[in-house]
Amino acid sequence: MASTAEIKSQIQGAIEQVQEAMGAIGGAQSQTDNAIGVGTAATQDTGSSMPGEALSQWQQAKEKLEEALALYQGGSDTFEQYANSI
């Protein structure tokens, strides 16, 4: 059986991995914002509904990234509480 110190170290390693993933998500959010801006500017004079649909889908994806960040943070906070309790 692993010692408490080993368990805490493994949990900290997992939290660090999730923090890296959160950083990547932050980058994806920024790139998505840029893409939405470019797409909006490029298609502002079109009469087609397709660009609006595409932009809406990108916005929904960005919102899901925000949801993922909140879930990652919640999981990290809970794991930190657990590590502090053992």
CSV table of C-alpha atoms in Angstrom, one decimal:
chain,number,residue,atom,x,y,z
A,1,MET,CA,0.0,0.0,0.0
A,2,ALA,CA,1.2,3.5,-0.9
A,3,SER,CA,2.2,5.9,1.9
A,4,THR,CA,0.2,9.1,2.5
A,5,ALA,CA,3.1,11.1,1.1
A,6,GLU,CA,3.1,9.0,-2.1
A,7,ILE,CA,-0.6,9.4,-2.5
A,8,LYS,CA,-0.4,13.2,-2.0
A,9,SER,CA,2.5,13.3,-4.6
A,10,GLN,CA,0.5,11.3,-7.1
A,11,ILE,CA,-2.5,13.6,-6.6
A,12,GLN,CA,-0.4,16.7,-7.0
A,13,GLY,CA,1.0,15.2,-10.3
A,14,ALA,CA,-2.5,14.6,-11.6
A,15,ILE,CA,-3.6,18.2,-10.6
A,16,GLU,CA,-0.6,19.5,-12.5
A,17,GLN,CA,-1.6,17.5,-15.6
A,18,VAL,CA,-5.1,19.0,-15.4
A,19,GLN,CA,-3.6,22.5,-15.0
A,20,GLU,CA,-1.7,21.9,-18.2
A,21,ALA,CA,-4.9,20.8,-19.9
A,22,MET,CA,-6.6,24.0,-18.6
A,23,GLY,CA,-3.9,26.1,-20.1
A,24,ALA,CA,-4.5,24.4,-23.5
A,25,ILE,CA,-8.2,25.1,-23.2
A,26,GLY,CA,-7.4,28.7,-22.4
A,27,GLY,CA,-5.4,28.9,-25.6
A,28,ALA,CA,-8.3,27.3,-27.5
A,29,GLN,CA,-10.7,29.8,-26.1
A,30,SER,CA,-8.5,32.7,-27.3
A,31,GLN,CA,-8.1,31.2,-30.8
A,32,THR,CA,-11.8,30.6,-31.0
A,33,ASP,CA,-12.5,34.3,-30.1
A,34,ASN,CA,-10.1,35.3,-32.8
A,35,ALA,CA,-11.7,33.0,-35.3
A,36,ILE,CA,-15.2,34.2,-34.4
A,37,GLY,CA,-14.0,37.8,-34.9
A,38,VAL,CA,-12.5,37.0,-38.3
A,39,GLY,CA,-15.5,35.0,-39.4
A,40,THR,CA,-17.9,37.7,-38.4
A,41,ALA,CA,-15.9,40.4,-40.2
A,42,ALA,CA,-15.4,38.3,-43.3
A,43,THR,CA,-19.1,37.5,-43.7
A,44,GLN,CA,-20.9,40.6,-42.4
A,45,ASP,CA,-22.2,41.5,-45.8
A,46,THR,CA,-23.5,38.1,-46.8
A,47,GLY,CA,-27.2,37.3,-47.2
A,48,SER,CA,-26.6,33.6,-46.4
A,49,SER,CA,-27.5,32.1,-43.1
A,50,MET,CA,-24.7,29.6,-43.1
A,51,PRO,CA,-22.0,31.9,-41.6
A,52,GLY,CA,-24.3,32.8,-38.7
A,53,GLU,CA,-24.9,29.1,-38.1
A,54,ALA,CA,-21.1,28.4,-38.2
A,55,LEU,CA,-20.4,31.2,-35.8
A,56,SER,CA,-23.1,30.0,-33.5
A,57,GLN,CA,-21.6,26.6,-33.4
A,58,TRP,CA,-18.2,28.0,-32.6
A,59,GLN,CA,-19.7,30.1,-29.8
A,60,GLN,CA,-21.3,27.0,-28.4
A,61,ALA,CA,-18.0,25.2,-28.6
A,62,LYS,CA,-16.4,28.0,-26.7
A,63,GLU,CA,-19.1,27.8,-24.0
A,64,LYS,CA,-18.4,24.1,-23.6
A,65,LEU,CA,-14.7,24.9,-23.2
A,66,GLU,CA,-15.7,27.3,-20.3
A,67,GLU,CA,-17.8,24.5,-18.8
A,68,ALA,CA,-14.8,22.1,-19.1
A,69,LEU,CA,-12.6,24.6,-17.3
A,70,ALA,CA,-15.1,24.9,-14.5
A,71,LEU,CA,-15.3,21.1,-14.1
A,72,TYR,CA,-11.5,20.7,-14.2
A,73,GLN,CA,-11.2,23.4,-11.5
A,74,GLY,CA,-13.8,21.8,-9.4
A,75,GLY,CA,-12.1,18.4,-9.6
A,76,SER,CA,-8.8,19.9,-8.7
A,77,ASP,CA,-10.2,21.7,-5.7
A,78,THR,CA,-11.9,18.5,-4.5
A,79,PHE,CA,-8.7,16.5,-5.0
A,80,GLU,CA,-6.7,19.2,-3.1
A,81,GLN,CA,-9.2,19.0,-0.2
A,82,TYR,CA,-8.9,15.2,-0.2
A,83,ALA,CA,-5.1,15.4,-0.1
A,84,ASN,CA,-5.2,17.9,2.7
A,85,SER,CA,-7.6,15.6,4.7
A,86,ILE,CA,-5.3,12.5,4.6
